[in-house]
PDB file of C-alpha atoms in Angstrom:
ATOM      1  CA  GLU D  21     -55.283-133.280-140.571  1.00 95.00           C
ATOM      2  CA  ILE D  22     -52.202-130.904-141.146  1.00 96.00           C
ATOM      3  CA  GLN D  23     -49.142-132.762-142.089  1.00 97.00           C
ATOM      4  CA  LEU D  24     -45.747-131.772-142.859  1.00 98.00           C
ATOM      5  CA  LEU D  25     -43.102-134.408-144.609  1.00 98.00           C
ATOM      6  CA  GLU D  26     -40.001-132.864-145.014  1.00 98.00           C
ATOM      7  CA  SER D  27     -37.455-134.483-147.988  1.00 98.00           C
ATOM      8  CA  GLY D  28     -34.079-133.794-149.499  1.00 98.00           C
ATOM      9  CA  GLY D  29     -31.584-134.441-146.587  1.00 98.00           C
ATOM     10  CA  GLY D  30     -28.717-136.323-146.633  1.00 98.00           C
ATOM     11  CA  LEU D  31     -24.780-136.802-146.779  1.00 98.00           C
ATOM     12  CA  VAL D  32     -22.958-134.014-148.658  1.00 98.00           C
ATOM     13  CA  GLN D  33     -19.552-133.089-148.716  1.00 98.00           C
ATOM     14  CA  GLN D  34     -18.178-129.531-146.736  1.00 98.00           C
ATOM     15  CA  GLY D  35     -19.029-126.746-149.621  1.00 98.00           C
ATOM     16  CA  GLY D  36     -21.796-128.500-151.227  1.00 98.00           C
ATOM     17  CA  SER D  37     -25.105-127.734-152.216  1.00 98.00           C
ATOM     18  CA  LEU D  38     -28.820-129.359-151.149  1.00 98.00           C
ATOM     19  CA  ARG D  39     -32.211-128.820-151.079  1.00 98.00           C
ATOM     20  CA  LEU D  40     -34.817-129.496-148.784  1.00 98.00           C
ATOM     21  CA  SER D  41     -38.539-129.930-149.503  1.00 98.00           C
ATOM     22  CA  CYS D  42     -41.794-129.991-147.059  1.00 98.00           C
ATOM     23  CA  ALA D  43     -44.946-131.118-148.737  1.00 98.00           C
ATOM     24  CA  VAL D  44     -47.953-129.412-146.653  1.00 98.00           C
ATOM     25  CA  SER D  45     -51.442-131.028-146.253  1.00 97.00           C
ATOM     26  CA  GLY D  46     -54.571-130.487-144.411  1.00 96.00           C
ATOM     27  CA  LEU D  47     -54.646-126.521-144.453  1.00 95.00           C
ATOM     28  CA  THR D  48     -54.893-123.560-147.239  1.00 96.00           C
ATOM     29  CA  PHE D  49     -51.069-123.572-147.610  1.00 97.00           C
ATOM     30  CA  ALA D  50     -50.972-119.991-149.054  1.00 97.00           C
ATOM     31  CA  ASN D  51     -52.412-118.360-145.909  1.00 97.00           C
ATOM     32  CA  PHE D  52     -49.505-119.364-143.656  1.00 97.00           C
ATOM     33  CA  ALA D  53     -45.775-118.339-142.824  1.00 98.00           C
ATOM     34  CA  MET D  54     -43.677-121.471-143.007  1.00 98.00           C
ATOM     35  CA  SER D  55     -40.170-121.644-141.223  1.00 98.00           C
ATOM     36  CA  TRP D  56     -37.367-124.048-141.257  1.00 98.00           C
ATOM     37  CA  VAL D  57     -35.858-124.945-137.786  1.00 98.00           C
ATOM     38  CA  ARG D  58     -32.867-126.764-136.898  1.00 98.00           C
ATOM     39  CA  GLN D  59     -31.227-128.837-134.217  1.00 98.00           C
ATOM     40  CA  ALA D  60     -27.411-130.228-134.515  1.00 98.00           C
ATOM     41  CA  PRO D  61     -26.488-133.302-132.653  1.00 97.00           C
ATOM     42  CA  GLY D  62     -26.941-132.905-128.907  1.00 96.00           C
ATOM     43  CA  LYS D  63     -27.929-129.177-129.349  1.00 97.00           C
ATOM     44  CA  GLY D  64     -31.139-126.944-128.914  1.00 98.00           C
ATOM     45  CA  LEU D  65     -33.213-125.758-130.859  1.00 98.00           C
ATOM     46  CA  GLU D  66     -32.058-123.016-133.908  1.00 98.00           C
ATOM     47  CA  TRP D  67     -34.380-121.143-136.080  1.00 98.00           C
ATOM     48  CA  VAL D  68     -33.173-120.912-139.711  1.00 98.00           C
ATOM     49  CA  ALA D  69     -35.386-119.059-141.914  1.00 98.00           C
ATOM     50  CA  THR D  70     -39.241-118.175-142.278  1.00 98.00           C
ATOM     51  CA  VAL D  71     -41.143-117.028-145.589  1.00 98.00           C
ATOM     52  CA  THR D  72     -44.727-115.206-145.873  1.00 98.00           C
ATOM     53  CA  GLY D  73     -47.448-116.850-147.269  1.00 97.00           C
ATOM     54  CA  SER D  74     -47.095-114.999-150.457  1.00 97.00           C
ATOM     55  CA  GLY D  75     -43.342-115.622-150.362  1.00 96.00           C
ATOM     56  CA  SER D  76     -43.014-111.818-150.447  1.00 97.00           C
ATOM     57  CA  ALA D  77     -40.875-111.658-147.534  1.00 98.00           C
ATOM     58  CA  THR D  78     -37.697-114.134-146.023  1.00 98.00           C
ATOM     59  CA  TYR D  79     -36.174-113.530-143.071  1.00 98.00           C
ATOM     60  CA  TYR D  80     -32.801-115.641-141.846  1.00 98.00           C
ATOM     61  CA  ALA D  81     -30.684-116.513-138.814  1.00 98.00           C
ATOM     62  CA  ASP D  82     -27.335-115.003-139.428  1.00 98.00           C
ATOM     63  CA  SER D  83     -25.332-117.838-139.597  1.00 98.00           C
ATOM     64  CA  VAL D  84     -26.951-118.846-142.941  1.00 98.00           C
ATOM     65  CA  LYS D  85     -27.679-115.499-144.123  1.00 98.00           C
ATOM     66  CA  GLY D  86     -26.072-115.182-147.696  1.00 98.00           C
ATOM     67  CA  ARG D  87     -25.616-119.344-148.035  1.00 98.00           C
ATOM     68  CA  PHE D  88     -29.586-120.310-147.360  1.00 98.00           C
ATOM     69  CA  THR D  89     -32.803-119.424-149.166  1.00 98.00           C
ATOM     70  CA  ILE D  90     -35.941-120.363-148.050  1.00 98.00           C
ATOM     71  CA  SER D  91     -39.158-120.480-150.923  1.00 98.00           C
ATOM     72  CA  ARG D  92     -42.539-121.760-151.232  1.00 98.00           C
ATOM     73  CA  ASP D  93     -44.524-122.964-154.116  1.00 98.00           C
ATOM     74  CA  ASN D  94     -47.721-122.610-153.222  1.00 98.00           C
ATOM     75  CA  SER D  95     -49.608-124.337-155.960  1.00 97.00           C
ATOM     76  CA  LYS D  96     -47.360-127.060-155.024  1.00 98.00           C
ATOM     77  CA  ASN D  97     -48.372-126.306-150.775  1.00 98.00           C
ATOM     78  CA  THR D  98     -44.253-127.372-150.366  1.00 98.00           C
ATOM     79  CA  LEU D  99     -41.641-125.208-148.866  1.00 98.00           C
ATOM     80  CA  TYR D 100     -38.038-125.099-149.652  1.00 98.00           C
ATOM     81  CA  LEU D 101     -34.408-124.647-148.135  1.00 98.00           C
ATOM     82  CA  GLN D 102     -32.061-124.250-150.619  1.00 98.00           C
ATOM     83  CA  MET D 103     -28.292-124.403-148.891  1.00 98.00           C
ATOM     84  CA  ILE D 104     -25.244-124.102-150.355  1.00 98.00           C
ATOM     85  CA  THR D 105     -21.437-123.645-149.142  1.00 98.00           C
ATOM     86  CA  LEU D 106     -22.682-126.026-146.863  1.00 98.00           C
ATOM     87  CA  ARG D 107     -20.389-126.291-143.457  1.00 98.00           C
ATOM     88  CA  ALA D 108     -19.810-129.062-141.243  1.00 97.00           C
ATOM     89  CA  GLU D 109     -21.547-126.797-138.288  1.00 98.00           C
ATOM     90  CA  ASP D 110     -25.098-127.100-140.414  1.00 98.00           C
ATOM     91  CA  THR D 111     -25.392-130.810-139.656  1.00 98.00           C
ATOM     92  CA  ALA D 112     -28.645-131.035-138.100  1.00 98.00           C
ATOM     93  CA  MET D 113     -32.007-132.140-137.926  1.00 98.00           C
ATOM     94  CA  TYR D 114     -34.067-130.039-139.996  1.00 98.00           C
ATOM     95  CA  TYR D 115     -37.473-129.262-139.167  1.00 98.00           C
ATOM     96  CA  CYS D 116     -40.346-127.189-141.198  1.00 98.00           C
ATOM     97  CA  ALA D 117     -42.859-125.772-139.079  1.00 98.00           C
ATOM     98  CA  LYS D 118     -45.734-123.998-139.426  1.00 97.00           C
ATOM     99  CA  ASP D 119     -46.107-120.006-138.921  1.00 95.00           C
ATOM    100  CA  ARG D 120     -42.710-118.727-137.162  1.00 94.00           C
ATOM    101  CA  ALA D 121     -41.971-121.950-135.552  1.00 92.00           C
ATOM    102  CA  ASP D 122     -44.572-121.278-132.800  1.00 93.00           C
ATOM    103  CA  SER D 123     -47.550-123.596-133.646  1.00 94.00           C
ATOM    104  CA  ASP D 124     -47.820-127.037-133.077  1.00 94.00           C
ATOM    105  CA  PHE D 125     -47.582-128.198-136.456  1.00 97.00           C
ATOM    106  CA  TRP D 126     -44.125-129.851-137.424  1.00 98.00           C
ATOM    107  CA  GLY D 127     -42.518-132.003-139.461  1.00 98.00           C
ATOM    108  CA  GLN D 128     -40.494-135.053-138.891  1.00 98.00           C
ATOM    109  CA  GLY D 129     -37.378-133.625-139.613  1.00 98.00           C
ATOM    110  CA  THR D 130     -34.643-134.585-142.625  1.00 98.00           C
ATOM    111  CA  LEU D 131     -31.337-135.004-141.285  1.00 98.00           C
ATOM    112  CA  VAL D 132     -28.591-133.578-143.314  1.00 98.00           C
ATOM    113  CA  THR D 133     -24.595-134.376-142.536  1.00 98.00           C
ATOM    114  CA  VAL D 134     -22.081-132.273-144.000  1.00 98.00           C
ATOM    115  CA  SER D 135     -18.635-134.131-143.667  1.00 96.00           C
ATOM    116  CA  SER D 136     -15.305-132.488-144.313  1.00 87.00           C
TER     117      SER D 136
ATOM    118  CA  ASP T   5     -31.558-109.460-131.807  1.00 96.00           C
ATOM    119  CA  ILE T   6     -33.550-110.746-128.700  1.00 97.00           C
ATOM    120  CA  GLN T   7     -31.657-113.056-126.438  1.00 98.00           C
ATOM    121  CA  MET T   8     -33.464-115.565-124.341  1.00 98.00           C
ATOM    122  CA  THR T   9     -32.013-116.482-121.350  1.00 98.00           C
ATOM    123  CA  GLN T  10     -33.400-120.038-120.061  1.00 98.00           C
ATOM    124  CA  SER T  11     -32.072-121.254-116.553  1.00 98.00           C
ATOM    125  CA  PRO T  12     -31.709-124.173-115.658  1.00 98.00           C
ATOM    126  CA  SER T  13     -30.067-125.737-118.105  1.00 98.00           C
ATOM    127  CA  ALA T  14     -30.345-128.917-116.204  1.00 98.00           C
ATOM    128  CA  MET T  15     -31.875-130.091-113.359  1.00 97.00           C
ATOM    129  CA  SER T  16     -32.965-133.318-111.419  1.00 97.00           C
ATOM    130  CA  ALA T  17     -36.517-133.655-109.629  1.00 96.00           C
ATOM    131  CA  SER T  18     -38.393-136.731-108.543  1.00 96.00           C
ATOM    132  CA  VAL T  19     -42.016-137.833-109.540  1.00 96.00           C
ATOM    133  CA  GLY T  20     -44.544-135.665-107.552  1.00 96.00           C
ATOM    134  CA  ASP T  21     -42.327-132.679-107.354  1.00 97.00           C
ATOM    135  CA  ARG T  22     -42.915-128.873-108.349  1.00 98.00           C
ATOM    136  CA  VAL T  23     -40.799-127.822-111.189  1.00 97.00           C
ATOM    137  CA  THR T  24     -40.329-124.399-112.659  1.00 98.00           C
ATOM    138  CA  ILE T  25     -38.288-123.107-115.264  1.00 98.00           C
ATOM    139  CA  THR T  26     -37.886-119.701-116.082  1.00 98.00           C
ATOM    140  CA  CYS T  27     -36.844-117.698-119.797  1.00 98.00           C
ATOM    141  CA  GLN T  28     -35.636-113.872-119.795  1.00 98.00           C
ATOM    142  CA  ALA T  29     -36.032-111.972-122.818  1.00 98.00           C
ATOM    143  CA  SER T  30     -33.464-109.195-123.536  1.00 98.00           C
ATOM    144  CA  GLN T  31     -36.236-106.952-124.467  1.00 98.00           C
ATOM    145  CA  ASP T  32     -40.266-106.970-123.862  1.00 98.00           C
ATOM    146  CA  ILE T  33     -41.774-109.517-126.232  1.00 98.00           C
ATOM    147  CA  SER T  34     -45.121-108.972-125.183  1.00 97.00           C
ATOM    148  CA  ASN T  35     -46.788-112.632-124.538  1.00 97.00           C
ATOM    149  CA  ASN T  36     -45.030-114.125-127.938  1.00 98.00           C
ATOM    150  CA  LEU T  37     -43.407-117.021-126.096  1.00 98.00           C
ATOM    151  CA  ALA T  38     -44.458-120.689-126.468  1.00 98.00           C
ATOM    152  CA  TRP T  39     -43.092-123.456-124.475  1.00 98.00           C
ATOM    153  CA  PHE T  40     -42.197-126.877-126.365  1.00 98.00           C
ATOM    154  CA  GLN T  41     -41.058-130.233-124.821  1.00 98.00           C
ATOM    155  CA  GLN T  42     -38.846-132.385-126.497  1.00 98.00           C
ATOM    156  CA  LYS T  43     -38.122-136.366-125.786  1.00 98.00           C
ATOM    157  CA  PRO T  44     -34.830-137.807-127.190  1.00 96.00           C
ATOM    158  CA  GLY T  45     -35.247-138.251-130.938  1.00 96.00           C
ATOM    159  CA  LYS T  46     -38.772-136.775-130.887  1.00 98.00           C
ATOM    160  CA  VAL T  47     -40.131-133.552-132.677  1.00 98.00           C
ATOM    161  CA  PRO T  48     -40.686-130.804-130.157  1.00 98.00           C
ATOM    162  CA  LYS T  49     -44.347-130.722-128.845  1.00 98.00           C
ATOM    163  CA  ARG T  50     -45.349-127.571-127.913  1.00 98.00           C
ATOM    164  CA  LEU T  51     -46.975-127.349-124.304  1.00 98.00           C
ATOM    165  CA  ILE T  52     -48.066-123.596-124.224  1.00 98.00           C
ATOM    166  CA  TYR T  53     -48.477-120.715-126.328  1.00 98.00           C
ATOM    167  CA  GLY T  54     -49.337-116.911-126.120  1.00 98.00           C
ATOM    168  CA  ALA T  55     -46.932-117.593-123.056  1.00 98.00           C
ATOM    169  CA  SER T  56     -49.926-118.596-120.881  1.00 98.00           C
ATOM    170  CA  THR T  57     -52.337-120.770-122.796  1.00 98.00           C
ATOM    171  CA  LEU T  58     -52.506-124.314-122.776  1.00 98.00           C
ATOM    172  CA  GLN T  59     -52.430-126.552-125.953  1.00 97.00           C
ATOM    173  CA  GLY T  60     -55.322-128.586-126.097  1.00 96.00           C
ATOM    174  CA  GLY T  61     -54.777-131.888-124.947  1.00 97.00           C
ATOM    175  CA  VAL T  62     -51.687-131.111-122.709  1.00 98.00           C
ATOM    176  CA  PRO T  63     -52.024-132.344-119.120  1.00 98.00           C
ATOM    177  CA  SER T  64     -52.733-129.426-116.796  1.00 98.00           C
ATOM    178  CA  ARG T  65     -50.299-129.455-114.285  1.00 98.00           C
ATOM    179  CA  PHE T  66     -48.430-127.737-116.989  1.00 98.00           C
ATOM    180  CA  SER T  67     -48.727-123.644-117.184  1.00 98.00           C
ATOM    181  CA  GLY T  68     -47.115-121.099-118.245  1.00 98.00           C
ATOM    182  CA  SER T  69     -46.912-117.542-117.064  1.00 98.00           C
ATOM    183  CA  GLY T  70     -45.594-113.973-117.826  1.00 98.00           C
ATOM    184  CA  SER T  71     -44.982-111.233-119.794  1.00 98.00           C
ATOM    185  CA  GLY T  72     -43.017-108.871-120.982  1.00 98.00           C
ATOM    186  CA  THR T  73     -39.561-110.216-120.470  1.00 98.00           C
ATOM    187  CA  GLU T  74     -39.823-112.973-117.529  1.00 98.00           C
ATOM    188  CA  PHE T  75     -41.237-116.191-118.215  1.00 98.00           C
ATOM    189  CA  THR T  76     -42.101-119.342-116.424  1.00 98.00           C
ATOM    190  CA  LEU T  77     -43.450-122.872-117.179  1.00 98.00           C
ATOM    191  CA  THR T  78     -44.278-124.906-113.954  1.00 98.00           C
ATOM    192  CA  ILE T  79     -44.885-128.489-113.512  1.00 98.00           C
ATOM    193  CA  SER T  80     -46.976-128.735-111.038  1.00 97.00           C
ATOM    194  CA  SER T  81     -46.502-132.234-110.254  1.00 96.00           C
ATOM    195  CA  LEU T  82     -44.090-134.375-111.922  1.00 97.00           C
ATOM    196  CA  GLN T  83     -44.930-137.416-113.938  1.00 96.00           C
ATOM    197  CA  PRO T  84     -42.789-139.924-115.471  1.00 94.00           C
ATOM    198  CA  GLU T  85     -43.447-138.743-118.979  1.00 96.00           C
ATOM    199  CA  ASP T  86     -42.898-135.409-118.114  1.00 97.00           C
ATOM    200  CA  PHE T  87     -38.679-136.443-118.029  1.00 93.00           C
ATOM    201  CA  ALA T  88     -37.592-134.431-120.995  1.00 97.00           C
ATOM    202  CA  THR T  89     -35.822-131.145-122.335  1.00 98.00           C
ATOM    203  CA  TYR T  90     -37.818-128.157-122.272  1.00 98.00           C
ATOM    204  CA  HIS T  91     -37.404-125.196-124.751  1.00 98.00           C
ATOM    205  CA  CYS T  92     -38.770-121.500-125.298  1.00 98.00           C
ATOM    206  CA  LEU T  93     -39.269-119.876-128.086  1.00 98.00           C
ATOM    207  CA  GLN T  94     -40.075-115.680-128.533  1.00 98.00           C
ATOM    208  CA  HIS T  95     -41.615-115.377-131.794  1.00 98.00           C
ATOM    209  CA  ASN T  96     -42.269-111.396-131.019  1.00 97.00           C
ATOM    210  CA  SER T  97     -39.546-110.300-133.537  1.00 97.00           C
ATOM    211  CA  PHE T  98     -37.036-111.793-135.931  1.00 97.00           C
ATOM    212  CA  PRO T  99     -34.405-113.272-135.909  1.00 98.00           C
ATOM    213  CA  ILE T 100     -36.808-115.491-133.895  1.00 98.00           C
ATOM    214  CA  THR T 101     -34.852-116.966-130.493  1.00 98.00           C
ATOM    215  CA  PHE T 102     -35.275-120.111-128.449  1.00 98.00           C
ATOM    216  CA  GLY T 103     -33.409-120.515-125.148  1.00 98.00           C
ATOM    217  CA  GLN T 104     -30.851-122.874-124.711  1.00 98.00           C
ATOM    218  CA  GLY T 105     -33.311-125.486-123.162  1.00 98.00           C
ATOM    219  CA  THR T 106     -33.614-127.424-120.120  1.00 98.00           C
ATOM    220  CA  ARG T 107     -32.987-130.580-119.670  1.00 98.00           C
ATOM    221  CA  LEU T 108     -34.809-132.318-116.607  1.00 98.00           C
ATOM    222  CA  GLU T 109     -33.616-135.554-115.312  1.00 96.00           C
ATOM    223  CA  ILE T 110     -35.643-137.779-113.028  1.00 88.00           C
ATOM    224  CA  LYS T 111     -33.685-137.923-109.698  1.00 88.00           C
TER     225      LYS T 111
END
């Protein structure tokens, strides 16, 4: 059974940093791209970033480029999202998802709240 | 960037109704489109992938069609559990983009 489990969310002050993790099990992790998707309270879904299976290529939404870094450790079957210079508008539930977020495998989400 | 225009943004319907939700892509995305259903406080659930392939375990009253720039999600006969928000997603090219979502409410 494929499972994705996010952690690392919490309350952080504006301008602060946070690192999210997503532990993946039940598949050959290195074979698949992985993505982060977020959803602000009461809003729609927003793709944040994708990393290829090897980690050699990364892609970002303009809204986070230069502030967020997606990475992975294939030896630990774990996906990361390093977030710096956080803004109030980054407040959201953050989901990790297999592939380009087009898959049926998403985590339960971790909530990030940025306070001013 | 590819814009996904989803309509309507909200609608009300009755149990048994046939419902159609559309997504229009600003460029050709072939069939690289998925539809998700999301209930309040829950994780999005994939209904359709490849624009028209039904996810295993999803009731056959759900169907998807389209290719290129015009896509449709149809629910043939609404059931009480179908009242939710629906999202389309294009994964043809980066940046990946979602539609704005359609909130389907009970009339």
